[in-house]
mmCIF file of C-alpha atoms and ligand atoms in Angstrom:
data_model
loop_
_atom_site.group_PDB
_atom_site.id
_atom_site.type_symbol
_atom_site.label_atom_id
_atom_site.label_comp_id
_atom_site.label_asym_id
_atom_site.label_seq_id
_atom_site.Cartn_x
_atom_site.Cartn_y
_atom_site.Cartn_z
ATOM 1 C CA UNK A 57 -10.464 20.284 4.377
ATOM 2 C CA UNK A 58 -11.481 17.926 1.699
ATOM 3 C CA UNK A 59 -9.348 14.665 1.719
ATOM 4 C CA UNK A 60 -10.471 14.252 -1.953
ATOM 5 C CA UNK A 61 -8.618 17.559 -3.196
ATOM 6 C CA UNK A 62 -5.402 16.135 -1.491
ATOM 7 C CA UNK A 63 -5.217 12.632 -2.458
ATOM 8 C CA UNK A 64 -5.511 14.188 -6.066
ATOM 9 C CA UNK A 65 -3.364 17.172 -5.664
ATOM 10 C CA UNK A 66 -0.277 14.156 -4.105
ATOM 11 C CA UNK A 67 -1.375 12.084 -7.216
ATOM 12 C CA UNK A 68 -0.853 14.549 -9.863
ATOM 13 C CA UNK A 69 2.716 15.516 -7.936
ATOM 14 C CA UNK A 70 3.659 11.860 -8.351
ATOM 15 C CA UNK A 71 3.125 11.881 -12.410
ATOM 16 C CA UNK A 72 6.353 13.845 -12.938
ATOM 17 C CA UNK A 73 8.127 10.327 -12.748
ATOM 18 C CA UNK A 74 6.089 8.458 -15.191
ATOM 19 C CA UNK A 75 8.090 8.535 -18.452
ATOM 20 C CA UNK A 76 7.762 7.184 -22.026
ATOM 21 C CA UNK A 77 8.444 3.438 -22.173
ATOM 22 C CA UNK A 78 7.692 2.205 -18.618
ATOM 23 C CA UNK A 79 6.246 -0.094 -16.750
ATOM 24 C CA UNK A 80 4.621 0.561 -13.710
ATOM 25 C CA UNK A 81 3.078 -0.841 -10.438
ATOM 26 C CA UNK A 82 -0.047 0.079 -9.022
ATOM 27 C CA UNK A 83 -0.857 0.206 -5.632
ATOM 28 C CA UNK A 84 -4.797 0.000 -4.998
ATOM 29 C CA UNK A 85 -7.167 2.316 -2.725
ATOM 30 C CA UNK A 86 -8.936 5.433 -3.183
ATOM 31 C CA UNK A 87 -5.768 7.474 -3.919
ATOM 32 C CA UNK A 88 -4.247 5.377 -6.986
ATOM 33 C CA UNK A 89 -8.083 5.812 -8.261
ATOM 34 C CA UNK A 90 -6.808 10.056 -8.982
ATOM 35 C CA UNK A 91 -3.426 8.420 -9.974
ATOM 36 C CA UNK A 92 -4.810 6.212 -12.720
ATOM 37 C CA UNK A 93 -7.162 8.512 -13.979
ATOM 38 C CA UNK A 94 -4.394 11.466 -14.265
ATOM 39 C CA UNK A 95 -1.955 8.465 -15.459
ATOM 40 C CA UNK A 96 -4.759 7.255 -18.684
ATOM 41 C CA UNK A 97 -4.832 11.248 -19.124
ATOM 42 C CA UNK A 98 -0.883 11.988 -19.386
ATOM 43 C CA UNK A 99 -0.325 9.231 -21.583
ATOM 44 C CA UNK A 100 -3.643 10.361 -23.672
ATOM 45 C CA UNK A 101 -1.620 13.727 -24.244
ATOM 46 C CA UNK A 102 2.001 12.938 -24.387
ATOM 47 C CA UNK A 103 1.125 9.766 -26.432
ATOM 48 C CA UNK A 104 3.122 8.010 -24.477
ATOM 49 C CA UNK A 105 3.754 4.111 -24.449
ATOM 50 C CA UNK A 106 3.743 2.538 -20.707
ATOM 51 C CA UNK A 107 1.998 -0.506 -19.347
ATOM 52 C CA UNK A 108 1.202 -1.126 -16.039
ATOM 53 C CA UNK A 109 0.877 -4.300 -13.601
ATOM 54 C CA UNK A 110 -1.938 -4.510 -10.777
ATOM 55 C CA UNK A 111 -1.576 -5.221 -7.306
ATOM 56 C CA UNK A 112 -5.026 -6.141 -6.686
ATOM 57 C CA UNK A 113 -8.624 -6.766 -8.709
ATOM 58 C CA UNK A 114 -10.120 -3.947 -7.912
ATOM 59 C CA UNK A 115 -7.044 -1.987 -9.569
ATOM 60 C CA UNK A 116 -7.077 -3.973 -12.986
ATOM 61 C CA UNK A 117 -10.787 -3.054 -13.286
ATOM 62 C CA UNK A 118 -9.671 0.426 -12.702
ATOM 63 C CA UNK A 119 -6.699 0.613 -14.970
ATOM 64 C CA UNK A 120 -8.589 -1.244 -17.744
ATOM 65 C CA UNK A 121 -11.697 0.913 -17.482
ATOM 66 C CA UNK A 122 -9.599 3.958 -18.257
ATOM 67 C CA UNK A 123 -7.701 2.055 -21.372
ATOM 68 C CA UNK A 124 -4.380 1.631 -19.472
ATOM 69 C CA UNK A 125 -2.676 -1.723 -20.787
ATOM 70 C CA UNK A 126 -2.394 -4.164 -18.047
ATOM 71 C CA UNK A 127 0.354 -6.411 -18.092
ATOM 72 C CA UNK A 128 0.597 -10.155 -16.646
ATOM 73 C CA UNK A 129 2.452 -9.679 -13.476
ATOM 74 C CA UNK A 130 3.473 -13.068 -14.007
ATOM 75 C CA UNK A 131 5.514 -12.374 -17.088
ATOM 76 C CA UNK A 132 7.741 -9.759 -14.667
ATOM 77 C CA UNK A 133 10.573 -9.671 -12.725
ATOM 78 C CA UNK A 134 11.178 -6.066 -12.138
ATOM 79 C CA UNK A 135 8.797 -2.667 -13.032
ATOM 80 C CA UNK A 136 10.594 0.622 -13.365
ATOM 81 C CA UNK A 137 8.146 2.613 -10.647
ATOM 82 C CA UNK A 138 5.639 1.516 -8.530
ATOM 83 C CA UNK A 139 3.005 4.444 -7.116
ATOM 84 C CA UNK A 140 1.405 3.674 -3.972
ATOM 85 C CA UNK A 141 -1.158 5.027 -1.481
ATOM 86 C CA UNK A 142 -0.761 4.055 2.505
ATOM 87 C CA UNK A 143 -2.779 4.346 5.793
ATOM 88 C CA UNK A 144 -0.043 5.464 7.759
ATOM 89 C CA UNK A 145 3.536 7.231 7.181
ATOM 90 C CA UNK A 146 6.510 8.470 9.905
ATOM 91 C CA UNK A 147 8.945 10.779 8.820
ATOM 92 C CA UNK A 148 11.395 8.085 7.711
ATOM 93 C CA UNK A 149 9.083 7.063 5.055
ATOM 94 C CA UNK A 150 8.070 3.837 7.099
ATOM 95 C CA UNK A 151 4.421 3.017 6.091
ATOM 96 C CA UNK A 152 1.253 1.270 7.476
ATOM 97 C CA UNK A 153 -0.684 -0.680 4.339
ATOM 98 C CA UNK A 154 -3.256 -3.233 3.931
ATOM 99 C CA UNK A 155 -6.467 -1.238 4.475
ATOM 100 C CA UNK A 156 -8.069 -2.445 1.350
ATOM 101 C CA UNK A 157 -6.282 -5.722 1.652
ATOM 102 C CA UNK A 158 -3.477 -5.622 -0.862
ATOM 103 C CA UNK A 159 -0.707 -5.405 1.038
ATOM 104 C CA UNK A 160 0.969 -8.860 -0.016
ATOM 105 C CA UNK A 161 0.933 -7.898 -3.762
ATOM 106 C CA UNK A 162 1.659 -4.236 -2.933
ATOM 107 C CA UNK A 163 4.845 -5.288 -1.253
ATOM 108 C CA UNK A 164 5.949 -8.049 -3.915
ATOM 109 C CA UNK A 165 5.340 -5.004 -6.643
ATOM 110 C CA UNK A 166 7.090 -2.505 -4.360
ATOM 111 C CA UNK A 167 10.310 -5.058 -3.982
ATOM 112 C CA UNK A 168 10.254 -5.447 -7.663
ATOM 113 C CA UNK A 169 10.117 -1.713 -8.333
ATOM 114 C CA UNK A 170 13.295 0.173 -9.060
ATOM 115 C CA UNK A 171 11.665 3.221 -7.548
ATOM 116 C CA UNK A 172 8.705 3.088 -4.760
ATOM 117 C CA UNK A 173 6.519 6.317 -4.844
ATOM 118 C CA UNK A 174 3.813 7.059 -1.861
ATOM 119 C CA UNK A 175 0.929 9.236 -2.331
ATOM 120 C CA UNK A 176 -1.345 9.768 0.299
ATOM 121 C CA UNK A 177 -3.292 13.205 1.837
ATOM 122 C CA UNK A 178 -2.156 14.549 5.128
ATOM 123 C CA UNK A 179 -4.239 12.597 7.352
ATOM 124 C CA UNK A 180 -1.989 9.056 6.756
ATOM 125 C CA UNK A 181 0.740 11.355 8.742
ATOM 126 C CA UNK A 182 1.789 9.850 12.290
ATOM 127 C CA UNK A 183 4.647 9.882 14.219
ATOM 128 C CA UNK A 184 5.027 6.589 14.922
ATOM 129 C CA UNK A 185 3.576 3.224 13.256
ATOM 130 C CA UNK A 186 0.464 1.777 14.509
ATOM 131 C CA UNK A 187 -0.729 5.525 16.244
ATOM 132 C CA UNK A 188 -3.678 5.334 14.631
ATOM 133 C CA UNK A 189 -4.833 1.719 13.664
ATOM 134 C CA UNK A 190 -3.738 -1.974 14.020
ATOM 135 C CA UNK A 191 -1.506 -4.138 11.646
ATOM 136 C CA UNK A 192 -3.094 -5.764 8.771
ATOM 137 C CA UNK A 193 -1.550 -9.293 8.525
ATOM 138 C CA UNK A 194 -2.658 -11.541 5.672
ATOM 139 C CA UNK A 195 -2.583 -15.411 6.909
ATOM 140 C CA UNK A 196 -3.344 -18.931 5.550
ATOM 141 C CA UNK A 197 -6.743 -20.018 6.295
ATOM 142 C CA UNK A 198 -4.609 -23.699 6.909
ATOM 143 C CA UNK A 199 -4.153 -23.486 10.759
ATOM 144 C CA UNK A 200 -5.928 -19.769 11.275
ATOM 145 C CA UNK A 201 -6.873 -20.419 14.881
ATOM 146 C CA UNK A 202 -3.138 -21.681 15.881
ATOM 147 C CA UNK A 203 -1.609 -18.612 13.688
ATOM 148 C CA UNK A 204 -4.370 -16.159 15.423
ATOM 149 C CA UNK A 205 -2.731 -18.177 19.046
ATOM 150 C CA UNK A 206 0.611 -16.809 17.751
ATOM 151 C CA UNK A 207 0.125 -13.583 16.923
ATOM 152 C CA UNK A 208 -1.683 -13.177 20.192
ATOM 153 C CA UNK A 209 1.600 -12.764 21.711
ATOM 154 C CA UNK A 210 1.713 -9.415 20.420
ATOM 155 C CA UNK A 211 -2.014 -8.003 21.250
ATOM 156 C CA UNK A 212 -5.650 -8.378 20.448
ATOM 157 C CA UNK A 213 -6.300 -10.143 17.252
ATOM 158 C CA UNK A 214 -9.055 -9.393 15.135
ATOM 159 C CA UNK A 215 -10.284 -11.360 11.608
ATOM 160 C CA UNK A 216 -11.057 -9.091 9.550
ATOM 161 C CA UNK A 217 -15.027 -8.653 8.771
ATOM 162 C CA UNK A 218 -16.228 -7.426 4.926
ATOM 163 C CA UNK A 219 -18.633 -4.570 5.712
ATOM 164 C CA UNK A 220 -20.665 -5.105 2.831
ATOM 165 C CA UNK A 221 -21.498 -7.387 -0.536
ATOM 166 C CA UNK A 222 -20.433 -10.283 1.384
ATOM 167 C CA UNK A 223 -20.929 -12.003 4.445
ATOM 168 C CA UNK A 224 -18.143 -12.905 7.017
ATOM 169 C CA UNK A 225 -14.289 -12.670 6.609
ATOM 170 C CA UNK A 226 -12.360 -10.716 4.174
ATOM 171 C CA UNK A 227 -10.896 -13.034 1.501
ATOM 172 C CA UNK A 228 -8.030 -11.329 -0.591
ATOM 173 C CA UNK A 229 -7.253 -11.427 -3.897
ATOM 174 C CA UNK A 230 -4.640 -14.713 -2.771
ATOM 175 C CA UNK A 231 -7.583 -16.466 -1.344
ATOM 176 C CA UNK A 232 -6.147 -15.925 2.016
ATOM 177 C CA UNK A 233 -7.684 -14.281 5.405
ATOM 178 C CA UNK A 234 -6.743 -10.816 7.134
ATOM 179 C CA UNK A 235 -6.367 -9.858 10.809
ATOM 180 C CA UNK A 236 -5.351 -7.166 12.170
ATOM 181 C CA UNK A 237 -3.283 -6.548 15.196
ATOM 182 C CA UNK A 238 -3.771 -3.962 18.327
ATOM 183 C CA UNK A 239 -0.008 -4.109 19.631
ATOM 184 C CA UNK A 240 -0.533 -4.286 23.195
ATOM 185 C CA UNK A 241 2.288 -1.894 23.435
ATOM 186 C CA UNK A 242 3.921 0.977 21.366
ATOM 187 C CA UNK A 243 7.526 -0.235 19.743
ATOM 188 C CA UNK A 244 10.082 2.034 18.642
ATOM 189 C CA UNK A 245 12.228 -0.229 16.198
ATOM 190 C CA UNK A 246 8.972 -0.749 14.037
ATOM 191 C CA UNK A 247 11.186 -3.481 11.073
ATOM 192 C CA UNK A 248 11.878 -5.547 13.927
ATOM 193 C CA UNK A 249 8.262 -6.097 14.849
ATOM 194 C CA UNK A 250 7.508 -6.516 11.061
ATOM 195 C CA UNK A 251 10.515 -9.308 10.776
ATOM 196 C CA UNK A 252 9.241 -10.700 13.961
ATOM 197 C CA UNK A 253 5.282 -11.390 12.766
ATOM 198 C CA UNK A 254 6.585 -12.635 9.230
ATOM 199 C CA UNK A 255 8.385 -14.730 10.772
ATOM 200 C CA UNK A 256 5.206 -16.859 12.099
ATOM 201 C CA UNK A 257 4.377 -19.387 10.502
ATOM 202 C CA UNK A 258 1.038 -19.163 8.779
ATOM 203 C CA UNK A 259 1.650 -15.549 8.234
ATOM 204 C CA UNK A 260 1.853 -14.578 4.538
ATOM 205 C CA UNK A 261 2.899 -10.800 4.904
ATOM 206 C CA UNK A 262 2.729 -8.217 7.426
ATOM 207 C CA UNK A 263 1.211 -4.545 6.390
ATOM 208 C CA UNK A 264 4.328 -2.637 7.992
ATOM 209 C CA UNK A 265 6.535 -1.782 4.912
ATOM 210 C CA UNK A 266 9.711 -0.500 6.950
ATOM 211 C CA UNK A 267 12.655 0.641 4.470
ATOM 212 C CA UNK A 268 11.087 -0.067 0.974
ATOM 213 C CA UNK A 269 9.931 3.978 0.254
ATOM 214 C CA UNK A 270 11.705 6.323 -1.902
ATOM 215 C CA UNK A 271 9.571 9.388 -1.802
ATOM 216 C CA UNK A 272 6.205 10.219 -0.543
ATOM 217 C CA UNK A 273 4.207 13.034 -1.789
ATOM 218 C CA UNK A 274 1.438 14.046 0.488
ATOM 219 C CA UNK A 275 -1.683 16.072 -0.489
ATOM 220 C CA UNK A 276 -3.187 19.389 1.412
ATOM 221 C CA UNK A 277 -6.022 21.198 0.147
ATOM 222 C CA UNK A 278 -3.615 23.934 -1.356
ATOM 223 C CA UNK A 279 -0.098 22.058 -0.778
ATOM 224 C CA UNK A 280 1.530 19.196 -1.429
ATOM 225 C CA UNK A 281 4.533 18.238 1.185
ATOM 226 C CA UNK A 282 7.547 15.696 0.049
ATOM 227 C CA UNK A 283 8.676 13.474 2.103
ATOM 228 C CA UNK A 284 12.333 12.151 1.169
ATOM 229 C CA UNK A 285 15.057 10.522 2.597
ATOM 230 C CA UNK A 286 17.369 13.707 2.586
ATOM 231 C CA UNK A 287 15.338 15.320 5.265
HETATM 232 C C1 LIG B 313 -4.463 -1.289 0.323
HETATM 233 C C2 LIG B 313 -3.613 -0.203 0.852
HETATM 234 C C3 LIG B 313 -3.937 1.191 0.437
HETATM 235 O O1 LIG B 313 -2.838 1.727 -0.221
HETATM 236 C C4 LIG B 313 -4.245 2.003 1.659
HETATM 237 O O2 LIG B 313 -5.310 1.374 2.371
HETATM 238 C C5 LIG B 313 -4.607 3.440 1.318
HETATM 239 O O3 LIG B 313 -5.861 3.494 0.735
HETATM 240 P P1 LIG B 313 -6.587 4.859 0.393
HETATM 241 O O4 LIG B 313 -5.817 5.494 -0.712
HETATM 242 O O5 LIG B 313 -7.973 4.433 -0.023
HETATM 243 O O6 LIG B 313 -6.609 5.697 1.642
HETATM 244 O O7 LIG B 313 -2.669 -0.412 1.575
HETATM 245 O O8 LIG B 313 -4.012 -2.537 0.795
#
């Protein structure tokens, strides 16, 4: 089953909430590259009027090259919807983020959004956080090794290699380092592991987003499931 077909098919599900006069948070990834390009379209047709603030570089290229007008997130204190992709969702709309390394700005936009909108295809589905990779953690380079000594606590600790374009570590978009984590063992209570890492010092944000989801729409070849918190 192509994964393209449903990252599209939960992208165009998630435009029914984009209305005239907003502004709205992207997430970044492969999936928000369907939502922006169905996004440019809907507003193309309905003439709408909504701007948009980036969570990452490689999303402001995106949104610009398709004629979307990119606000300042600096000039903001709140956006009226943020859309989203993930790596990994449980059925209480926990997620699993920082894949592409945006997860500190993905979380600031999804705290400032009044409503936070997933979209993802089937295969982010687990039933439990961290089944199928480790935790993204973006750190200070300041005192990496002695954070890295920290988080060891935890599990295995990994820096984060680029796998192309550039040699050695992944540098975000902050100017800041990512590891991830292999949890040496398999917690249930998955916001008290993320309020235990950000609480190390030299940590800038941890990739578990427990309790910030409103809705997640998630893409099959023929299907799209929703995932709310009435279930
Ligand atoms: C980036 C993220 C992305 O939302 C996540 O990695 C999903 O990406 P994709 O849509 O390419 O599968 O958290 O930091």
């Amino acid at each position: 089953m192509g994964t393209e077909i449903a990252k599209r098919r939960a992208a165009e599900a998630a435009l029914k909430h984009v209305v005239d006069g907003q502004i709205i948070g992207l997430g970044s990834g492969t999936t928000m590259k369907h939502f922006i390009d169905l996004l440019s379209k809907k507003i193309e047709r309905k003439k709408l009027n909504v701007e948009v603030a980036a969570s990452s570089f490689q999303v402001y290229l995106e949104a610009a090259r398709k004629g979307l007008k990119v606000l300042d997130v600096y000039s903001l204190s709140e956006v009226d919807l943020t859309i989203d992709g993930a790596d990994e969702i449980d059925s209480s709309l926990n997620l699993l983020k920082g894949g592409g390394a945006a997860l500190t700005r993905e979380k600031i936009l999804a705290e400032m959004s009044k409503k936070y909108v997933i979209i993802a295809d089937y295969t982010k589905l687990v039933t439990r956080i961290g089944e199928k990779h480790p935790i993204p953690i973006e750190i200070l380079p300041f005192g990496w090794k002695g954070t890295i000594k920290r988080l060891s606590r935890f599990g295995r600790v990994e820096v984060r290699n680029c796998k192309g374009g550039k040699v050695g570590p992944v540098i975000t978009d902050n100017g800041n380092l990512i590891v991830d984590l292999h949890l040496e063992r398999e917690y249930v209570e998955i916001e008290k592991i993320e309020r235990r890492i950000k609480n190390i010092v030299g940590v800038v944000e941890v990739g578990i987003f427990s309790g910030l989801a409103d809705i997640a729409y998630i893409g099959y070849e023929d299907h799209v499931e929703i995932l709310n918190h009435n279930r």
